[in-house]
Amino acid sequence: MLRYIGLAAGVLSSLSAVHALDISFRGATYEVLSFTPDRNSGLEALYVAYDTSQIQEMIISGIGNITGVLKYSNLGGGYAVPVDYSVSGDNIVIASPAGDTGYILEYDGRTQCFWLVNYLPHRMTLSSAYASAEQECETTRIDIIGKGEPFYYYSIDGRQCELSRDINIEYYNLAWDEQSESFTQDRISKTVAHISNPMVISPPLYCNSTFSISGDRFLKSWNMEQHVESELVYANGLDVRTTAEQTNLSENDNPDADASNMIKTEIQGMGGSAPADISFKAYTTDAVIHNEWQIAADPEFEHIDYRFNEQNLDYTFTEEGTYYVRFVGSNVDGSCETAGETYTVGIGSSDLRIPNAFTPNEDGVNDVWKVAYRSLLEFSCTIFDRYGNEMFHFKDPTQGWDGKYKGKYVKPGVYFYVIEAKGADGTRYRKGGDINLIRSKRYSNTSSTEQ
């Protein structure tokens, strides 16, 4: 045995100079399958026989002047032992070859190695499949009654290598579709190297489905493929996608609006000026049973100010400050939960600025007298002429006076306003002042201005 201790290194260094093996098997009931071994295994070939006890002879052709045949176990080529063989012309014949064994051929100063698998002791069987009693939040576990352990062979240096069984698993699951903004059902097909028990599916099952398990590839090649359909497995995976839209975005919050007439907020994201109406929506997978939108003053949600047990939430922000909003969904017993995106809503301090002139001449420029404002919760404005007659009254700060009274333009001159308002930060405004109404008269080639 000691003469073969250094064999592994010699085999690995000489493989580049050898040709492909030409090996046939006499007596096998089913075709002996050939596969490409791991490139770092030191093996030239890998063969899988259904039952090596049926093989009468293994015939190796065209390798030149043979000087020795050795075999090795999972210990590697360093512990290889001689094998009896006979020579018939250009063929090397090994009678009744052993399965789950590596073979080393020595000839013309070279070595070649291959592994012969006996499949029968490792034959895959499938009886039934069903959901495991214990599930985790991030995976779905399926118990399989059957056999299909890892299929190993060994490199020339005794390293364990796995030959994939290529077991096929098919089931349905949900996937998020950006275009339709919904979870859609897809048919999933996966290939696994062997059966693990339980079989772990990741990502987890987001919708109820059965599992179809078939294989392995060796039995499929011999027309003996195994197949089992699981019982219905209920969804346990949690996932959520959320959207948020501010539905009352005013021109005072619009960064593209005319800067000369707007009050800008430095707070980024949604909100800006109160009241800010925001519509939040959550789209969840089937196992999400409990829905909750949370509003907090800190991004870690250590102290949650408001909770709403709804999937969709319409909320009006009326007070100055920064708010953090997220959706949390959980399963039926609350043991698993998922959280959506965190939204930041900033409500700026209130402000009110009042112009003192406008030109309602229908030229599209400064035709309406309007205030510039931010975060006003209450607003009332009344406009009078110099005699105290009410010309116009409005309670929506987005509106304004177009210079008309009872549908007709009033005369140019000075008018007066009285405004009462309340800001989101608690500030109260009581303001009064004059408005200069200026109108330009246009003629064919000249124009003049009245005041």
Short mmCIF file of C-alpha atoms in Angstrom, two decimals:
data_model
loop_
_atom_site.label_atom_id
_atom_site.label_comp_id
_atom_site.label_asym_id
_atom_site.label_seq_id
_atom_site.Cartn_x
_atom_site.Cartn_y
_atom_site.Cartn_z
CA MET A 1 0.00 0.00 0.00
CA LEU A 2 2.83 2.42 0.80
CA ARG A 3 3.97 2.54 -2.85
CA TYR A 4 0.77 4.49 -3.73
CA ILE A 5 0.97 7.25 -1.11
CA GLY A 6 2.31 9.82 -3.62
CA LEU A 7 0.01 8.77 -6.44
CA ALA A 8 -2.57 11.55 -6.17
CA ALA A 9 -0.18 14.38 -7.02
CA GLY A 10 1.19 12.45 -9.99
CA VAL A 11 -2.30 11.83 -11.38
CA LEU A 12 -3.31 15.48 -11.11
CA SER A 13 -0.17 16.69 -12.86
CA SER A 14 -0.48 14.29 -15.82
CA LEU A 15 -4.17 14.65 -16.75
CA SER A 16 -3.53 17.36 -19.32
CA ALA A 17 -1.60 14.93 -21.48
CA VAL A 18 -4.20 12.13 -21.68
CA HIS A 19 -7.06 11.46 -24.04
CA ALA A 20 -10.72 10.71 -23.27
CA LEU A 21 -11.42 7.29 -21.86
CA ASP A 22 -13.23 4.75 -24.01
CA ILE A 23 -14.99 2.43 -21.57
CA SER A 24 -17.85 0.00 -22.19
CA PHE A 25 -19.77 -2.31 -19.85
CA ARG A 26 -20.97 -5.81 -20.67
CA GLY A 27 -23.97 -7.34 -18.91
CA ALA A 28 -25.64 -4.14 -17.61
CA THR A 29 -29.46 -4.27 -17.89
CA TYR A 30 -29.70 -0.48 -18.08
CA GLU A 31 -27.42 1.91 -19.90
CA VAL A 32 -24.40 3.02 -17.89
CA LEU A 33 -24.59 6.83 -17.81
CA SER A 34 -21.58 9.08 -18.29
CA PHE A 35 -21.11 12.49 -16.64
CA THR A 36 -18.43 15.14 -16.44
CA PRO A 37 -16.81 15.14 -12.99
CA ASP A 38 -15.71 18.17 -11.00
CA ARG A 39 -12.84 19.79 -12.91
CA ASN A 40 -10.67 19.79 -9.78
CA SER A 41 -11.36 16.17 -8.88
CA GLY A 42 -8.49 14.67 -10.87
CA LEU A 43 -10.99 12.39 -12.62
CA GLU A 44 -11.26 11.96 -16.36
CA ALA A 45 -14.75 10.46 -16.29
CA LEU A 46 -17.67 9.61 -14.05
CA TYR A 47 -20.00 6.65 -14.68
CA VAL A 48 -23.32 5.72 -13.07
CA ALA A 49 -24.55 2.12 -13.37
CA TYR A 50 -28.00 1.15 -12.11
CA ASP A 51 -26.68 -2.05 -10.51
CA THR A 52 -22.97 -2.86 -10.79
CA SER A 53 -23.61 -6.44 -9.68
CA GLN A 54 -25.10 -7.02 -13.16
CA ILE A 55 -21.92 -5.87 -14.92
CA GLN A 56 -19.85 -8.83 -16.02
CA GLU A 57 -16.95 -6.93 -17.53
CA MET A 58 -15.68 -3.37 -17.74
CA ILE A 59 -13.74 -2.97 -21.00
CA ILE A 60 -11.21 -0.14 -21.43
CA SER A 61 -10.00 0.45 -24.97
CA GLY A 62 -7.07 2.20 -26.66
CA ILE A 63 -4.95 3.44 -23.78
CA GLY A 64 -1.59 1.99 -24.88
CA ASN A 65 0.84 -0.17 -22.97
CA ILE A 66 -0.88 -0.82 -19.62
CA THR A 67 1.37 -1.24 -16.61
CA GLY A 68 -1.18 -1.38 -13.81
CA VAL A 69 -4.80 -0.88 -12.67
CA LEU A 70 -5.59 0.35 -9.18
CA LYS A 71 -8.76 1.13 -7.27
CA TYR A 72 -9.43 3.48 -4.38
CA SER A 73 -12.21 4.27 -1.92
CA ASN A 74 -13.26 7.51 -0.26
CA LEU A 75 -9.77 7.67 1.25
CA GLY A 76 -8.37 8.78 -2.08
CA GLY A 77 -5.69 7.55 -4.48
CA GLY A 78 -3.02 7.65 -1.83
CA TYR A 79 -4.55 4.42 -0.48
CA ALA A 80 -5.18 2.71 -3.82
CA VAL A 81 -4.71 -1.07 -4.17
CA PRO A 82 -4.08 -3.20 -7.26
CA VAL A 83 -6.95 -4.65 -9.29
CA ASP A 84 -6.83 -7.88 -11.28
CA TYR A 85 -7.30 -7.35 -15.01
CA SER A 86 -6.70 -9.13 -18.30
CA VAL A 87 -5.55 -7.89 -21.69
CA SER A 88 -7.44 -8.79 -24.86
CA GLY A 89 -5.83 -7.18 -27.88
CA ASP A 90 -5.94 -3.42 -27.30
CA ASN A 91 -8.52 -3.81 -24.55
CA ILE A 92 -8.14 -3.95 -20.80
CA VAL A 93 -10.84 -6.11 -19.20
CA ILE A 94 -11.81 -5.93 -15.53
CA ALA A 95 -14.23 -8.66 -14.47
CA SER A 96 -17.10 -7.81 -12.08
CA PRO A 97 -16.02 -4.22 -11.33
CA ALA A 98 -16.91 -2.80 -7.93
CA GLY A 99 -19.28 0.12 -7.65
CA ASP A 100 -18.76 3.33 -5.66
CA THR A 101 -15.10 2.94 -6.46
CA GLY A 102 -12.41 4.99 -8.16
CA TYR A 103 -10.09 3.42 -10.75
CA ILE A 104 -6.56 4.48 -11.72
CA LEU A 105 -4.98 3.35 -14.99
CA GLU A 106 -1.19 3.39 -15.40
CA TYR A 107 0.19 3.23 -18.93
CA ASP A 108 3.06 4.64 -20.96
CA GLY A 109 4.25 6.61 -17.93
CA ARG A 110 0.84 8.28 -17.57
CA THR A 111 -2.18 7.89 -15.30
CA GLN A 112 -5.91 8.30 -15.82
CA CYS A 113 -8.66 8.09 -13.22
CA PHE A 114 -12.43 7.62 -13.21
CA TRP A 115 -15.17 6.79 -10.72
CA LEU A 116 -17.89 4.14 -11.08
CA VAL A 117 -21.12 4.70 -9.12
CA ASN A 118 -23.44 1.91 -8.07
CA TYR A 119 -26.84 3.66 -8.14
CA LEU A 120 -29.03 0.94 -6.62
CA PRO A 121 -28.02 1.49 -2.96
CA HIS A 122 -28.77 5.20 -3.45
CA ARG A 123 -31.99 4.79 -5.44
CA MET A 124 -34.42 7.66 -5.10
CA THR A 125 -37.96 6.94 -3.88
CA LEU A 126 -40.90 9.30 -3.35
CA SER A 127 -44.04 8.47 -1.36
CA SER A 128 -45.68 11.72 -0.18
CA ALA A 129 -45.05 15.36 0.61
CA TYR A 130 -46.77 17.85 2.91
CA ALA A 131 -46.15 21.07 4.85
CA SER A 132 -43.94 20.71 7.92
CA ALA A 133 -45.65 21.27 11.25
CA GLU A 134 -43.06 23.89 12.18
CA GLN A 135 -42.56 26.79 9.77
CA GLU A 136 -40.21 29.77 9.77
CA CYS A 137 -40.95 33.31 8.65
CA GLU A 138 -38.36 33.48 5.88
CA THR A 139 -38.80 29.99 4.36
CA THR A 140 -41.42 27.33 3.69
CA ARG A 141 -40.61 23.79 4.86
CA ILE A 142 -41.90 20.68 3.13
CA ASP A 143 -41.61 17.20 4.62
CA ILE A 144 -40.95 14.48 2.04
CA ILE A 145 -41.51 10.81 2.71
CA GLY A 146 -38.95 9.09 0.54
CA LYS A 147 -35.25 8.82 -0.14
CA GLY A 148 -32.85 10.89 -2.20
CA GLU A 149 -29.79 11.68 -0.12
CA PRO A 150 -26.73 13.47 -1.56
CA PHE A 151 -25.02 11.46 -4.28
CA TYR A 152 -21.26 11.46 -3.61
CA TYR A 153 -18.13 10.41 -5.40
CA TYR A 154 -14.52 11.05 -4.37
CA SER A 155 -11.66 12.83 -6.04
CA ILE A 156 -8.22 11.33 -6.45
CA ASP A 157 -7.11 13.14 -3.29
CA GLY A 158 -10.11 11.86 -1.28
CA ARG A 159 -12.21 15.00 -1.48
CA GLN A 160 -15.98 14.46 -1.39
CA CYS A 161 -17.81 15.71 -4.50
CA GLU A 162 -21.56 15.71 -5.10
CA LEU A 163 -23.20 14.58 -8.33
CA SER A 164 -26.51 16.40 -8.60
CA ARG A 165 -29.62 14.27 -8.90
CA ASP A 166 -31.34 17.18 -10.72
CA ILE A 167 -34.61 16.71 -8.86
CA ASN A 168 -37.30 19.01 -10.28
CA ILE A 169 -39.69 20.92 -8.00
CA GLU A 170 -42.62 22.91 -9.37
CA TYR A 171 -45.14 25.09 -7.52
CA TYR A 172 -46.91 28.44 -7.73
CA ASN A 173 -45.80 31.60 -5.95
CA LEU A 174 -46.47 35.33 -6.02
CA ALA A 175 -44.13 37.93 -7.51
CA TRP A 176 -44.46 41.70 -7.48
CA ASP A 177 -45.26 43.27 -10.85
CA GLU A 178 -44.19 46.91 -11.01
CA GLN A 179 -46.25 47.73 -14.07
CA SER A 180 -49.60 46.58 -12.68
CA GLU A 181 -48.69 47.38 -9.05
CA SER A 182 -49.91 44.00 -7.87
CA PHE A 183 -48.69 40.58 -6.81
CA THR A 184 -49.14 38.11 -9.67
CA GLN A 185 -49.00 34.32 -9.61
CA ASP A 186 -46.12 32.59 -11.39
CA ARG A 187 -45.24 28.94 -11.97
CA ILE A 188 -41.87 28.27 -10.31
CA SER A 189 -39.57 25.47 -11.44
CA LYS A 190 -36.45 24.67 -9.42
CA THR A 191 -33.79 22.00 -9.65
CA VAL A 192 -32.15 20.67 -6.48
CA ALA A 193 -29.18 18.37 -6.11
CA HIS A 194 -30.80 16.05 -3.58
CA ILE A 195 -33.73 15.70 -1.20
CA SER A 196 -33.29 17.37 2.14
CA ASN A 197 -35.82 16.74 4.87
CA PRO A 198 -37.42 19.07 5.41
CA MET A 199 -37.06 20.64 1.98
CA VAL A 200 -36.57 24.38 2.48
CA ILE A 201 -38.14 26.77 -0.04
CA SER A 202 -36.80 30.32 -0.23
CA PRO A 203 -38.31 32.80 -0.73
CA PRO A 204 -41.26 31.33 1.21
CA LEU A 205 -44.67 30.48 -0.19
CA TYR A 206 -46.72 33.66 -0.68
CA CYS A 207 -49.86 31.88 -1.94
CA ASN A 208 -51.45 28.49 -1.40
CA SER A 209 -50.00 25.87 -3.73
CA THR A 210 -49.20 22.19 -4.21
CA PHE A 211 -45.67 20.99 -4.86
CA SER A 212 -44.84 18.66 -7.73
CA ILE A 213 -41.59 16.75 -7.14
CA SER A 214 -40.05 14.49 -9.79
CA GLY A 215 -36.73 12.86 -10.57
CA ASP A 216 -34.07 12.06 -10.34
CA ARG A 217 -32.25 12.48 -13.66
CA PHE A 218 -30.79 8.98 -13.47
CA LEU A 219 -34.18 7.30 -13.08
CA LYS A 220 -35.53 9.59 -15.78
CA SER A 221 -32.84 8.32 -18.18
CA TRP A 222 -33.87 4.74 -17.36
CA ASN A 223 -37.63 5.53 -17.71
CA MET A 224 -38.22 4.95 -14.00
CA GLU A 225 -38.75 8.55 -12.90
CA GLN A 226 -40.37 9.04 -9.50
CA HIS A 227 -43.12 11.63 -9.00
CA VAL A 228 -45.21 12.88 -6.11
CA GLU A 229 -47.76 15.67 -5.70
CA SER A 230 -47.96 17.24 -2.25
CA GLU A 231 -51.06 18.08 -0.29
CA LEU A 232 -52.14 21.73 -0.51
CA VAL A 233 -49.56 23.84 1.30
CA TYR A 234 -50.89 27.08 2.78
CA ALA A 235 -48.97 30.31 2.33
CA ASN A 236 -46.76 31.37 5.22
CA GLY A 237 -44.55 33.96 3.52
CA LEU A 238 -45.15 37.66 4.17
CA ASP A 239 -44.33 40.46 1.75
CA VAL A 240 -45.68 43.96 1.17
CA ARG A 241 -45.30 46.81 -1.30
CA THR A 242 -46.59 50.29 -0.47
CA THR A 243 -47.33 53.55 -2.25
CA ALA A 244 -48.03 57.06 -1.00
CA GLU A 245 -49.53 59.99 -2.90
CA GLN A 246 -50.26 63.50 -1.73
CA THR A 247 -53.71 64.26 -3.09
CA ASN A 248 -53.96 67.98 -2.31
CA LEU A 249 -50.57 69.23 -3.49
CA SER A 250 -51.03 72.97 -3.93
CA GLU A 251 -49.04 75.45 -5.98
CA ASN A 252 -47.36 76.57 -2.76
CA ASP A 253 -45.78 73.07 -2.56
CA ASN A 254 -44.94 72.94 -6.27
CA PRO A 255 -41.20 73.44 -6.91
CA ASP A 256 -41.96 74.39 -10.52
CA ALA A 257 -44.33 77.21 -9.59
CA ASP A 258 -43.49 80.91 -10.01
CA ALA A 259 -41.04 81.71 -7.22
CA SER A 260 -42.13 85.34 -7.07
CA ASN A 261 -45.61 84.35 -5.89
CA MET A 262 -44.85 81.25 -3.80
CA ILE A 263 -43.58 80.48 -0.32
CA LYS A 264 -41.09 77.61 -0.51
CA THR A 265 -40.52 74.94 2.13
CA GLU A 266 -37.08 73.52 2.84
CA ILE A 267 -38.52 70.22 4.06
CA GLN A 268 -38.02 67.50 1.47
CA GLY A 269 -40.40 64.68 0.53
CA MET A 270 -44.15 64.75 1.03
CA GLY A 271 -46.04 67.29 3.06
CA GLY A 272 -44.76 70.83 2.82
CA SER A 273 -47.80 72.94 3.58
CA ALA A 274 -50.59 71.92 5.92
CA PRO A 275 -53.15 70.58 5.60
CA ALA A 276 -51.44 67.78 3.65
CA ASP A 277 -53.78 65.01 2.51
CA ILE A 278 -51.82 61.81 1.77
CA SER A 279 -53.20 58.50 0.55
CA PHE A 280 -51.21 55.44 1.66
CA LYS A 281 -51.81 52.04 0.06
CA ALA A 282 -50.45 48.58 0.90
CA TYR A 283 -50.37 45.52 -1.35
CA THR A 284 -49.80 42.30 0.57
CA THR A 285 -49.31 38.60 -0.01
CA ASP A 286 -51.91 36.05 1.07
CA ALA A 287 -50.56 35.23 4.53
CA VAL A 288 -50.75 38.85 5.73
CA ILE A 289 -53.83 38.85 7.96
CA HIS A 290 -53.30 41.83 10.26
CA ASN A 291 -52.73 45.26 8.67
CA GLU A 292 -51.39 48.32 10.48
CA TRP A 293 -50.21 51.74 9.36
CA GLN A 294 -47.99 53.41 11.95
CA ILE A 295 -47.11 57.10 12.37
CA ALA A 296 -44.19 58.08 14.60
CA ALA A 297 -41.99 61.07 15.30
CA ASP A 298 -38.79 58.98 15.12
CA PRO A 299 -37.59 56.89 12.14
CA GLU A 300 -36.94 53.84 14.36
CA PHE A 301 -40.62 53.78 15.44
CA GLU A 302 -39.62 53.32 19.06
CA HIS A 303 -42.56 55.49 20.08
CA ILE A 304 -45.55 55.09 17.78
CA ASP A 305 -48.03 57.96 18.01
CA TYR A 306 -50.83 56.56 15.85
CA ARG A 307 -51.88 53.09 14.69
CA PHE A 308 -54.53 52.38 12.07
CA ASN A 309 -55.68 48.79 11.47
CA GLU A 310 -56.31 49.32 7.78
CA GLN A 311 -54.69 48.21 4.55
CA ASN A 312 -55.21 51.62 2.94
CA LEU A 313 -55.04 54.89 4.87
CA ASP A 314 -56.05 58.42 3.97
CA TYR A 315 -54.55 60.83 6.48
CA THR A 316 -54.41 64.63 6.80
CA PHE A 317 -51.32 66.13 8.44
CA THR A 318 -52.25 69.41 10.11
CA GLU A 319 -49.43 70.18 12.56
CA GLU A 320 -45.91 71.40 11.96
CA GLY A 321 -43.20 68.74 12.28
CA THR A 322 -41.60 65.70 10.67
CA TYR A 323 -43.51 62.41 10.63
CA TYR A 324 -42.51 58.87 9.70
CA VAL A 325 -45.09 56.50 8.27
CA ARG A 326 -44.85 52.79 7.51
CA PHE A 327 -47.04 49.72 7.02
CA VAL A 328 -46.58 46.57 9.11
CA GLY A 329 -48.33 43.31 8.24
CA SER A 330 -48.38 40.12 10.31
CA ASN A 331 -49.68 36.59 10.03
CA VAL A 332 -52.64 35.11 11.87
CA ASP A 333 -50.87 34.53 15.19
CA GLY A 334 -48.52 37.50 14.96
CA SER A 335 -45.39 35.32 14.95
CA CYS A 336 -44.13 36.79 11.66
CA GLU A 337 -44.33 40.30 10.31
CA THR A 338 -43.18 42.36 7.35
CA ALA A 339 -42.71 46.11 7.03
CA GLY A 340 -43.03 48.32 3.97
CA GLU A 341 -41.09 51.41 2.98
CA THR A 342 -40.79 54.23 5.53
CA TYR A 343 -42.19 57.53 4.26
CA THR A 344 -41.10 60.89 5.58
CA VAL A 345 -43.69 63.67 5.75
CA GLY A 346 -42.51 67.18 6.62
CA ILE A 347 -44.95 69.92 7.52
CA GLY A 348 -43.38 73.38 7.55
CA SER A 349 -44.15 76.27 9.87
CA SER A 350 -46.96 78.56 8.78
CA ASP A 351 -46.45 81.75 6.79
CA LEU A 352 -48.68 84.33 5.14
CA ARG A 353 -47.63 87.00 2.66
CA ILE A 354 -50.02 89.48 1.10
CA PRO A 355 -49.51 91.41 -2.17
CA ASN A 356 -50.56 95.07 -2.33
CA ALA A 357 -51.34 95.36 -6.05
CA PHE A 358 -52.61 93.45 -9.06
CA THR A 359 -53.60 94.16 -12.69
CA PRO A 360 -56.81 92.33 -13.73
CA ASN A 361 -56.59 93.08 -17.46
CA GLU A 362 -56.79 89.48 -18.74
CA ASP A 363 -53.23 89.45 -20.03
CA GLY A 364 -52.46 86.34 -18.01
CA VAL A 365 -50.01 88.14 -15.71
CA ASN A 366 -51.00 89.09 -12.13
CA ASP A 367 -54.69 89.03 -13.07
CA VAL A 368 -55.82 87.68 -9.68
CA TRP A 369 -55.05 89.03 -6.22
CA LYS A 370 -53.88 86.03 -4.17
CA VAL A 371 -52.01 85.51 -0.93
CA ALA A 372 -48.89 83.38 -0.70
CA TYR A 373 -49.11 81.01 2.24
CA ARG A 374 -47.88 77.85 3.90
CA SER A 375 -49.49 75.53 6.45
CA LEU A 376 -52.71 77.42 7.09
CA LEU A 377 -55.48 75.40 8.68
CA GLU A 378 -58.04 78.21 8.87
CA PHE A 379 -58.43 81.18 6.53
CA SER A 380 -60.95 83.97 5.95
CA CYS A 381 -60.53 87.02 3.73
CA THR A 382 -62.96 89.88 3.03
CA ILE A 383 -62.31 92.69 0.54
CA PHE A 384 -64.04 96.11 0.82
CA ASP A 385 -64.17 99.27 -1.22
CA ARG A 386 -63.35 102.68 0.30
CA TYR A 387 -66.95 103.05 1.44
CA GLY A 388 -66.95 99.78 3.40
CA ASN A 389 -68.97 97.80 0.86
CA GLU A 390 -68.02 94.11 0.69
CA MET A 391 -66.62 93.30 -2.76
CA PHE A 392 -65.51 89.69 -2.25
CA HIS A 393 -65.15 87.04 0.47
CA PHE A 394 -63.37 83.67 0.36
CA LYS A 395 -62.19 81.00 2.82
CA ASP A 396 -59.86 78.97 0.62
CA PRO A 397 -56.37 80.49 0.46
CA THR A 398 -55.81 78.86 -2.92
CA GLN A 399 -58.47 81.16 -4.35
CA GLY A 400 -58.25 84.91 -4.94
CA TRP A 401 -60.07 88.06 -6.17
CA ASP A 402 -60.26 88.64 -9.91
CA GLY A 403 -61.23 92.29 -9.52
CA LYS A 404 -64.92 91.74 -10.22
CA TYR A 405 -68.07 92.56 -8.29
CA LYS A 406 -71.26 90.81 -9.32
CA GLY A 407 -69.56 89.62 -12.49
CA LYS A 408 -68.22 93.00 -13.65
CA TYR A 409 -64.79 94.55 -13.22
CA VAL A 410 -64.68 97.27 -10.59
CA LYS A 411 -63.02 100.61 -11.17
CA PRO A 412 -59.26 100.98 -10.66
CA GLY A 413 -58.31 102.33 -7.26
CA VAL A 414 -57.55 101.37 -3.70
CA TYR A 415 -59.44 98.57 -1.94
CA PHE A 416 -59.01 97.05 1.48
CA TYR A 417 -58.69 93.52 2.87
CA VAL A 418 -59.21 91.93 6.30
CA ILE A 419 -57.69 88.47 6.87
CA GLU A 420 -57.97 86.09 9.80
CA ALA A 421 -56.05 82.79 9.68
CA LYS A 422 -54.57 80.04 11.85
CA GLY A 423 -51.36 78.14 11.09
CA ALA A 424 -50.43 74.49 11.63
CA ASP A 425 -47.88 75.67 14.20
CA GLY A 426 -50.61 77.45 16.22
CA THR A 427 -49.83 80.95 14.93
CA ARG A 428 -52.88 83.19 14.50
CA TYR A 429 -52.93 85.88 11.86
CA ARG A 430 -55.08 89.06 11.91
CA LYS A 431 -54.09 91.35 9.09
CA GLY A 432 -55.57 94.27 7.19
CA GLY A 433 -54.29 96.54 4.46
CA ASP A 434 -54.90 98.10 1.09
CA ILE A 435 -54.92 96.65 -2.41
CA ASN A 436 -54.05 98.75 -5.44
CA LEU A 437 -56.13 97.64 -8.40
CA ILE A 438 -54.38 98.76 -11.59
CA ARG A 439 -55.83 98.34 -15.05
CA SER A 440 -54.13 99.03 -18.41
CA LYS A 441 -56.23 100.34 -21.32
CA ARG A 442 -55.06 99.05 -24.67
CA TYR A 443 -55.47 100.88 -27.97
CA SER A 444 -54.46 100.01 -31.53
CA ASN A 445 -50.86 101.19 -31.30
CA THR A 446 -50.48 102.63 -27.80
CA SER A 447 -51.46 101.77 -24.25
CA SER A 448 -52.08 103.78 -21.06
CA THR A 449 -52.49 102.85 -17.41
CA GLU A 450 -55.31 103.84 -15.07
CA GLN A 451 -55.19 103.81 -11.30
#
